[in-house]
Tab-separated table of C-alpha atoms and ligand atoms in Angstrom:
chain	number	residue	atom	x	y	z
A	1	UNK	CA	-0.376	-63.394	11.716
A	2	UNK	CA	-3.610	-65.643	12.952
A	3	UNK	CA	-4.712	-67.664	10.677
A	4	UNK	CA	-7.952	-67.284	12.081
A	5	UNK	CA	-7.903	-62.901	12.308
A	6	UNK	CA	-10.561	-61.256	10.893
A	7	UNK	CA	-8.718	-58.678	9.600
A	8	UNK	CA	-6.936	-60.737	7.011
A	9	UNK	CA	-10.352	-61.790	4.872
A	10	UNK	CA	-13.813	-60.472	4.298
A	11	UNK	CA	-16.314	-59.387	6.253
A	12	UNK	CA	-18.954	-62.386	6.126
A	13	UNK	CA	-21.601	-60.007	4.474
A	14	UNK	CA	-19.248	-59.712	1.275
A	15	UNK	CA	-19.802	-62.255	-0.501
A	16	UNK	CA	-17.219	-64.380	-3.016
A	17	UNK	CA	-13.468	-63.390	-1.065
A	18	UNK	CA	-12.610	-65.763	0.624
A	19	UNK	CA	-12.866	-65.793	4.349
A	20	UNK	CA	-10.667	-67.268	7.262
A	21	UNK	CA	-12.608	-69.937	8.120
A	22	UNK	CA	-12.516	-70.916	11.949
A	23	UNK	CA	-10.920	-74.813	12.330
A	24	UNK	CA	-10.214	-76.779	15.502
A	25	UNK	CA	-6.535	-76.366	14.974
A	26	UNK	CA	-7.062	-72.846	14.618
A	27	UNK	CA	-8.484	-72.241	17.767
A	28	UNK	CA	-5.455	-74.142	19.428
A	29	UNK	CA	-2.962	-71.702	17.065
A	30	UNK	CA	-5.024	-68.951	18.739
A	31	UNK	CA	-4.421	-70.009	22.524
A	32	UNK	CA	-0.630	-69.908	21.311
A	33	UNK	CA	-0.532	-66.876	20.051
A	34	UNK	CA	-2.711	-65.348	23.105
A	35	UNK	CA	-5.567	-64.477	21.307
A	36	UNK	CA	-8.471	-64.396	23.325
A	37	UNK	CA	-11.407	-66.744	21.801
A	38	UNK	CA	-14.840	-65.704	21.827
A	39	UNK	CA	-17.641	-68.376	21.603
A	40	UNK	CA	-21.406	-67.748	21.959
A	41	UNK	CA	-24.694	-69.931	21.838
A	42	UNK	CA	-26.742	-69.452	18.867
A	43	UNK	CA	-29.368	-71.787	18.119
A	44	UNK	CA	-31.242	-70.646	15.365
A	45	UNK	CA	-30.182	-68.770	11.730
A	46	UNK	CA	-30.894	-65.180	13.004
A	47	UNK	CA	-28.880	-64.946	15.852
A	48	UNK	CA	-26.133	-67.400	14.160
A	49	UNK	CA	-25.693	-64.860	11.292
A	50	UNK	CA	-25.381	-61.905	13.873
A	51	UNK	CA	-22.735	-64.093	15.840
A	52	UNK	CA	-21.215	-64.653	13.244
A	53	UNK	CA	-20.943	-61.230	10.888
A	54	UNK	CA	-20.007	-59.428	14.541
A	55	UNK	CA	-16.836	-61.883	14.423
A	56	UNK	CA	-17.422	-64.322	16.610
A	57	UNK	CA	-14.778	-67.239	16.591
A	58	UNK	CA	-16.967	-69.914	17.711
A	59	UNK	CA	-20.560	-70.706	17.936
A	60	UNK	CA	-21.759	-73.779	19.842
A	61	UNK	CA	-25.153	-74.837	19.264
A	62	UNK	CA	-25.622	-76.032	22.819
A	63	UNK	CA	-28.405	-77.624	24.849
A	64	UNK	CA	-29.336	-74.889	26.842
A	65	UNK	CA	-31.318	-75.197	23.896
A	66	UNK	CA	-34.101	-76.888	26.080
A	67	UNK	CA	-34.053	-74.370	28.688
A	68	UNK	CA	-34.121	-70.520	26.877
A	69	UNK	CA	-35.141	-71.926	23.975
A	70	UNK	CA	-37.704	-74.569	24.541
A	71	UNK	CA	-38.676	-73.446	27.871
A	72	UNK	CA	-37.695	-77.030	29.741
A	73	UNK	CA	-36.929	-76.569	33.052
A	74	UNK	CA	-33.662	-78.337	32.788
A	75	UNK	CA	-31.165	-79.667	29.736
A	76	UNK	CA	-32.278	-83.210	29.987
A	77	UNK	CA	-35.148	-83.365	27.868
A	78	UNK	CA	-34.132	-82.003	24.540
A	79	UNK	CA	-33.162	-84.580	22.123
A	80	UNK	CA	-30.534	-85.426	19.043
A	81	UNK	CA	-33.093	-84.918	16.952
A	82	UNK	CA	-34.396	-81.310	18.187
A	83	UNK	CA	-30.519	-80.548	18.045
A	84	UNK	CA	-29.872	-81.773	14.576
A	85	UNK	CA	-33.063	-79.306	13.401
A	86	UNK	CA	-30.885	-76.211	15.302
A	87	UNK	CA	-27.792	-77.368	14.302
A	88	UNK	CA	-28.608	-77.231	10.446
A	89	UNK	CA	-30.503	-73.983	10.815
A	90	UNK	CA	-26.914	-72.125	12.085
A	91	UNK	CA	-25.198	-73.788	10.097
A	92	UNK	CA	-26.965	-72.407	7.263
A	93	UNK	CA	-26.049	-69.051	8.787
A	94	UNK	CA	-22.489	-69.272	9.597
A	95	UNK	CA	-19.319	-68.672	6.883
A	96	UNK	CA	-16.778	-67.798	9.296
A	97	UNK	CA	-17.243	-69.349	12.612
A	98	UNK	CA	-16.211	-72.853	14.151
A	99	UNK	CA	-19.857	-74.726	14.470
A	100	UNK	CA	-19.819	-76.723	17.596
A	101	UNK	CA	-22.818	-79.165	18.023
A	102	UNK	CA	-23.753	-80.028	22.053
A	103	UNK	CA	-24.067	-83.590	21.996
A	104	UNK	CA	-27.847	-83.797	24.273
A	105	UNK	CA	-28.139	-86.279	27.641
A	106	UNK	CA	-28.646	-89.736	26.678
A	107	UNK	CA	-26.551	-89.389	23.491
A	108	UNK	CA	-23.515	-90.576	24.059
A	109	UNK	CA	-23.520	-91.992	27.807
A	110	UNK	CA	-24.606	-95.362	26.293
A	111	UNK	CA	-21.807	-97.893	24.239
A	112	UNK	CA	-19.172	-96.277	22.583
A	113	UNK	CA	-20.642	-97.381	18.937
A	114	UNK	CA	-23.799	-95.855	19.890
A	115	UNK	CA	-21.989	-92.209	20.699
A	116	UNK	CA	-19.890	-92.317	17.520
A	117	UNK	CA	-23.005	-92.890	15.448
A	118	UNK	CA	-24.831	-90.009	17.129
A	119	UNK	CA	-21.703	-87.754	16.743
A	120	UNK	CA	-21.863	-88.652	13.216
A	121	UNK	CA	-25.214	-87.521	12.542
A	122	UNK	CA	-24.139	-83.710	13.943
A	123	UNK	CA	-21.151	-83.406	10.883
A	124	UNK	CA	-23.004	-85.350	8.259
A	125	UNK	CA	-26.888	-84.332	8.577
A	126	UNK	CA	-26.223	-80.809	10.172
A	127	UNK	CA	-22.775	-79.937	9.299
A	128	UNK	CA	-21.348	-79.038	12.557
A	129	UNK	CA	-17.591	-78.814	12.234
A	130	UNK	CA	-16.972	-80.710	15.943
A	131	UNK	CA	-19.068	-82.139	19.196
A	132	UNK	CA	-18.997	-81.151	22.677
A	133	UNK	CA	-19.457	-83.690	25.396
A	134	UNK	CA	-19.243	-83.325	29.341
A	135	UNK	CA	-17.361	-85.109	31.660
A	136	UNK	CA	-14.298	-87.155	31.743
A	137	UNK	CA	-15.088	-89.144	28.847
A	138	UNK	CA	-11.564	-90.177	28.012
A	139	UNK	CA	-12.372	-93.346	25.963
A	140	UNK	CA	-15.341	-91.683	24.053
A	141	UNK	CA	-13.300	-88.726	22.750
A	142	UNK	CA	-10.431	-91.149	21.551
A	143	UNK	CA	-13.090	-92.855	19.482
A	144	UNK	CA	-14.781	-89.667	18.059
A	145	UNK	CA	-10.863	-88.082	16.916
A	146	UNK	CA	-10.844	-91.763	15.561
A	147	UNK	CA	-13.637	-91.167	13.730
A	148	UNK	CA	-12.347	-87.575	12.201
A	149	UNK	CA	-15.071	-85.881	14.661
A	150	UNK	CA	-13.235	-82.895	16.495
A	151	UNK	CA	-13.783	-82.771	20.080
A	152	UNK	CA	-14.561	-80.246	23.076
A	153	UNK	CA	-14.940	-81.629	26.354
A	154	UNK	CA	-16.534	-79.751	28.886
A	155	UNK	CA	-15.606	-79.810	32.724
A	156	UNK	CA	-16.668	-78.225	36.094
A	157	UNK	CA	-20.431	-77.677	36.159
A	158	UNK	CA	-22.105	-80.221	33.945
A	159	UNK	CA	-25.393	-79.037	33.469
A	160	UNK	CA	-26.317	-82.251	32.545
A	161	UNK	CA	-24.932	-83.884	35.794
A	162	UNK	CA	-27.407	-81.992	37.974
A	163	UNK	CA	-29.088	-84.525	39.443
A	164	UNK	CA	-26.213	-86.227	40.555
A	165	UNK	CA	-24.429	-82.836	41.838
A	166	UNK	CA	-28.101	-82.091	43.508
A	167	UNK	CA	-28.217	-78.786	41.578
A	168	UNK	CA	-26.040	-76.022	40.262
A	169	UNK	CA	-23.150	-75.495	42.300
A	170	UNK	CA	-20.373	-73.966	41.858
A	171	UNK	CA	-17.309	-76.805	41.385
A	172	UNK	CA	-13.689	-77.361	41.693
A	173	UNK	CA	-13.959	-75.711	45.571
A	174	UNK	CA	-11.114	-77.781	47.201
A	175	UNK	CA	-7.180	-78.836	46.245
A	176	UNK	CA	-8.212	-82.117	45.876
A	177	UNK	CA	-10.552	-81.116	43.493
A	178	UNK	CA	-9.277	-78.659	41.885
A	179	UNK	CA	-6.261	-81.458	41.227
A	180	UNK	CA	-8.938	-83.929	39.538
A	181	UNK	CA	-10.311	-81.305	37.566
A	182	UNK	CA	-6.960	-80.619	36.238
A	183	UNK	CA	-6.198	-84.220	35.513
A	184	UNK	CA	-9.422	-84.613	33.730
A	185	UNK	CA	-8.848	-82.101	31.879
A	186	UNK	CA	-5.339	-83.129	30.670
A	187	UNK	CA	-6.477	-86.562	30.326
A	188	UNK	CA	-9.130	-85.034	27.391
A	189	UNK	CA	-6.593	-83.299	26.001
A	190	UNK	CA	-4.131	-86.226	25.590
A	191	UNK	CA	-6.888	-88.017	24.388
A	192	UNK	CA	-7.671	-85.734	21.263
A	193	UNK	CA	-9.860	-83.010	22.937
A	194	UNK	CA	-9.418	-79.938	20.769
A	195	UNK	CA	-10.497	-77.339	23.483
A	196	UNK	CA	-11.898	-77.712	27.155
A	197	UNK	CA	-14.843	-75.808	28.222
A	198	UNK	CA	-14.390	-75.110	31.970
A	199	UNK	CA	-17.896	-74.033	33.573
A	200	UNK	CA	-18.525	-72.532	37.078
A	201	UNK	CA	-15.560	-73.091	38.604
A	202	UNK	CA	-13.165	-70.849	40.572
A	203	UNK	CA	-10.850	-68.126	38.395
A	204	UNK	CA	-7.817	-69.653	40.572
A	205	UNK	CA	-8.027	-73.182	39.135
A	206	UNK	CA	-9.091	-72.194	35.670
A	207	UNK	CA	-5.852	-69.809	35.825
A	208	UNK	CA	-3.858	-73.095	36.689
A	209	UNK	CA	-5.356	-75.106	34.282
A	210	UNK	CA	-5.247	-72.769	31.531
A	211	UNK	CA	-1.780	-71.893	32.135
A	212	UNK	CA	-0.758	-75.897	31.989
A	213	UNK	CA	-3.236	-77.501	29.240
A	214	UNK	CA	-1.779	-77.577	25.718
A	215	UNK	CA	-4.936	-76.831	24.543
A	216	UNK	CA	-7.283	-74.121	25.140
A	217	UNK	CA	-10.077	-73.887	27.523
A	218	UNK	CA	-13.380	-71.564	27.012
A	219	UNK	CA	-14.367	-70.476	30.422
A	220	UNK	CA	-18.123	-69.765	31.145
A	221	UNK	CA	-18.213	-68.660	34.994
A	222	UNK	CA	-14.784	-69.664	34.954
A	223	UNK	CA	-13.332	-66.451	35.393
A	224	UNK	CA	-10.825	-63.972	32.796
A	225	UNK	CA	-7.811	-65.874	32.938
A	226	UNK	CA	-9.199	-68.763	30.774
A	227	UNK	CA	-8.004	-68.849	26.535
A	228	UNK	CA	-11.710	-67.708	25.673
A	229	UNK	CA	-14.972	-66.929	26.902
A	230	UNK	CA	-18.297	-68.388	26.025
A	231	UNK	CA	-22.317	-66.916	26.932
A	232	UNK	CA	-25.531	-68.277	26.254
A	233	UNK	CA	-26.735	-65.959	24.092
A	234	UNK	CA	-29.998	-65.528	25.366
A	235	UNK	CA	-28.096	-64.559	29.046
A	236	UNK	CA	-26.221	-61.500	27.092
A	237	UNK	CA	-29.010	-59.833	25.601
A	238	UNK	CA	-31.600	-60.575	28.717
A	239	UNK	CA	-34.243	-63.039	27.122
A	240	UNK	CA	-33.737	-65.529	29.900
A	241	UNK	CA	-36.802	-64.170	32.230
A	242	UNK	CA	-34.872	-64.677	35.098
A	243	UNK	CA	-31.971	-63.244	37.614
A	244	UNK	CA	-29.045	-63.493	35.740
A	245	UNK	CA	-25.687	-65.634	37.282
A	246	UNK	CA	-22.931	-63.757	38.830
A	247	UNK	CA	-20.854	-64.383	35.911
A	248	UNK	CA	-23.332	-63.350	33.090
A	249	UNK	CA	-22.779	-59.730	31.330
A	250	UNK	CA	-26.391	-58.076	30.110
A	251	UNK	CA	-24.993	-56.486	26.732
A	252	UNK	CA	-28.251	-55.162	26.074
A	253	UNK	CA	-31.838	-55.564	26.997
A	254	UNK	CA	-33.918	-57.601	23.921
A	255	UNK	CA	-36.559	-58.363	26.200
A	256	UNK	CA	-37.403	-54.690	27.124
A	257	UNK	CA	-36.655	-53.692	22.952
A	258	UNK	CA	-39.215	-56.961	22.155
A	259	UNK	CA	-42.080	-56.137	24.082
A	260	UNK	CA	-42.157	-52.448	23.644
A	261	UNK	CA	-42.171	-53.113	19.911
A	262	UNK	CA	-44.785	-55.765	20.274
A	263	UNK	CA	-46.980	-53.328	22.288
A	264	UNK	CA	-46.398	-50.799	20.026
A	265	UNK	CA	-47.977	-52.929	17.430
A	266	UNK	CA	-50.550	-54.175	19.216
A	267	UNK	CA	-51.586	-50.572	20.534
A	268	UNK	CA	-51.502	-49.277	16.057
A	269	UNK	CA	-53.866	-52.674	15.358
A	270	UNK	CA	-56.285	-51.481	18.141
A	271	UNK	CA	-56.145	-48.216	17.082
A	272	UNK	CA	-56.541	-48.901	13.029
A	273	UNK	CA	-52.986	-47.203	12.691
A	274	UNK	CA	-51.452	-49.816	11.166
A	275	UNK	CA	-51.089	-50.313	8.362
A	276	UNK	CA	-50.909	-46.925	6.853
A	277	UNK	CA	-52.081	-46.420	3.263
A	278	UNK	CA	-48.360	-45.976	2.316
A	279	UNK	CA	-47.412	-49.597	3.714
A	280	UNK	CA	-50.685	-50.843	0.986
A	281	UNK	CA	-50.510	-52.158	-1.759
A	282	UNK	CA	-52.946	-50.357	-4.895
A	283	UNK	CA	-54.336	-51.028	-7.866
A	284	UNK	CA	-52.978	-48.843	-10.580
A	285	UNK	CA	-55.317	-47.366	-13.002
A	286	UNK	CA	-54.106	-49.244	-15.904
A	287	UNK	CA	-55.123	-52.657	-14.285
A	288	UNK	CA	-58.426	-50.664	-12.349
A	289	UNK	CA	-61.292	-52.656	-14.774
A	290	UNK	CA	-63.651	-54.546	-13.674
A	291	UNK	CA	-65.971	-54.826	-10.106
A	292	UNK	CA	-63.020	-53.935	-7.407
A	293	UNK	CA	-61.120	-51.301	-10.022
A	294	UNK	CA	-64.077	-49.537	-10.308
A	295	UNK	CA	-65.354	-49.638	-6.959
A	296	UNK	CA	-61.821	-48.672	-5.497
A	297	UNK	CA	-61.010	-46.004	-7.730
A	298	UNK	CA	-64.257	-44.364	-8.073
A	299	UNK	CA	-66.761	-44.226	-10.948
A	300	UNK	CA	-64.664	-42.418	-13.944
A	301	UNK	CA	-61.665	-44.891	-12.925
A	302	UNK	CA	-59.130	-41.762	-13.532
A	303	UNK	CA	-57.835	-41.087	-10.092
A	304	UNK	CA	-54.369	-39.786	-11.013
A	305	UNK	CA	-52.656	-41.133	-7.493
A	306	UNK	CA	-53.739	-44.331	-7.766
A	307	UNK	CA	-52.058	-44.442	-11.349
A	308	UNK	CA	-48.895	-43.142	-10.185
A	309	UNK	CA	-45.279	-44.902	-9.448
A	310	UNK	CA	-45.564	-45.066	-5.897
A	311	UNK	CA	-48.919	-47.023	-5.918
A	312	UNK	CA	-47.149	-50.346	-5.918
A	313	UNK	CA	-45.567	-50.706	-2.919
A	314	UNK	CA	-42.227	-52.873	-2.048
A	315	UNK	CA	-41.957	-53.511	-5.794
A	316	UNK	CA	-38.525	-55.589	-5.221
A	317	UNK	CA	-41.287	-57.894	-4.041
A	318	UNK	CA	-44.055	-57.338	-6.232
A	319	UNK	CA	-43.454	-56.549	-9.696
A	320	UNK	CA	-46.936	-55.585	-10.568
A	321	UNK	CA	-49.855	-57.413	-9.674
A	322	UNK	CA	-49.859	-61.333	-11.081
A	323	UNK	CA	-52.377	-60.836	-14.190
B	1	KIV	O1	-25.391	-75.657	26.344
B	1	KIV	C1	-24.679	-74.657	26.510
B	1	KIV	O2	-25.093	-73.543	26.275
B	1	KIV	C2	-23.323	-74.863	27.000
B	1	KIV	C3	-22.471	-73.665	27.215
B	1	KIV	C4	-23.000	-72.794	28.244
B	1	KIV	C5	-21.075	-74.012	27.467
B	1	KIV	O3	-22.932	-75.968	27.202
């Protein structure tokens, strides 16, 4: 049995039994058994807690970040510590769930030292549970498994390569590259990488890959043949306000939920129709003295349904009035 199934602990909304907490090793005990891995973007305690209470086995607080988050145009700009604040926020949120810190641009593409130290500020000031770099970064992830700091490398399209790649683009397109991705790729996982994150490259070479690497990769645009699957959150439930990538799947649409709600409310505050009376708080008669009790509740200060139980409202919140 996984040690890493669902099944065998609590839900994470029952508190006090003990849960199967999501590891690094785990995740490679999954690929062995072949149990699919599902990974999602969360970035803040709301959608963290959701992620993780639906199940999910891994939730990378990534630097996309910048871009659905922060509204940058790229993934360049956000910063460690704009990544520590999210980080701590989901972690907060998460019981179950691997939490997998996106080390930003600039982090860890100076010396070594310098990368370890910013690595270390994601597990000890935020309390994520391993890093993800991109790129070949052999050396570097040998010094953060060094360091005790799990690993996931992340190959293919670097989003924070574009400049050099001259945009988006789809990698991995011939043999020969296909054949250095691969190598990469082993070469992380040699050097301690605990999972590889292959993005938008071809379902053939992710097959290959996937089928040779002893540890597992998370495809995003990488096709179904890869150990797991990861989305950017705000691509799965359409909050991205644009056309979504080929390889993105609209679970539902938040945006179109959002705004109707938001008009809704807008239209009752135009309209005086919110709040109600019933979503007001009252005086009761018993605490109905003075100026405002007797100009609420009328000269002889005996109005019966101002008096009764219902006339404080939300009480879980409110007690009574503060005297
Ligand atoms: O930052 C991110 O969201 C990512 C995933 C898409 C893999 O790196």
């Amino acid at each position: 049995m996984s040690i890493t199934n669902p099944s065998t602990g609590a839900h994470p909304s029952q508190p006090g039994v003990p849960l199967p907490k999501v590891t690094m090793p785990a995740l490679g005990e999954m690929k062995r058994q072949g149990k699919p891995i599902s990974a999602l973007t969360a970035y803040d305690y709301p959608t963290a807690r959701l992620a993780d209470e639906a199940g999910i086995d891994l939730i990378l607080v990534g630097d996309s970040l910048a871009m659905v988050v922060l509204g940058q145009e790229n993934t360049l700009s956000v910063t460690v510590d704009e990544m520590l604040h999210h980080t701590r926020a989901v972690r907060r949120a998460v019981r179950r769930a691997l939490v997998v810190a996106d080390m930003p641009f600039g982090s860890y593409h100076g010396s070594i030292a310098d990368a370890v130290a910013n690595a270390v500020r994601f597990v000890k000031e935020a309390g994520a549970e391993a890093v993800k770099i991109e790129g070949p970064r052999v050396e570097l992830v040998r010094a953060l498994v060094n360091a005790e700091i799990p690993v996931i490398g992340h190959l293919g399209l670097t989003p924070q390569s574009v400049n050099r790649l001259g945009g988006y683009r789809v990698q991995a397109r011939t043999a020969d590259a296909v054949l250095e991705l691969q190598a990469d790729a082993f070469a992380l996982a040699r050097a301690g990488a605990g999972a590889i994150v292959l993005e938008g490259v071809p379902r053939e070479a992710a097959a290959q890959i996937t089928a040779e690497l002893s540890v597992p990769t998370i495809g995003i645009g990488a096709g179904p043949d890869c150990d797991g699957q990861i989305l950017v959150f705000h691509d799965l439930v359409n909050l991205t306000f644009s056309a979504a990538a080929k390889f993105v799947r609209r679970y539902a649409d938040a945006s179109a939920l959002f705004r109707s709600a938001i008009e809704r409310y807008r239209e009752d505050v135009e309209h005086r129709a919110f709040p109600s009376d019933a979503e007001s708080y009252h005086l009761t008669a018993r605490k109905a003295t003075g100026a405002a009790g007797r100009q609420a509740m009328g000269a002889d200060n005996s109005s019966a349904d101002l008096d009764s139980d219902e006339a404080v409202v939300n009480r879980d919140a409110f007690e009574d009035w503060p005297s």
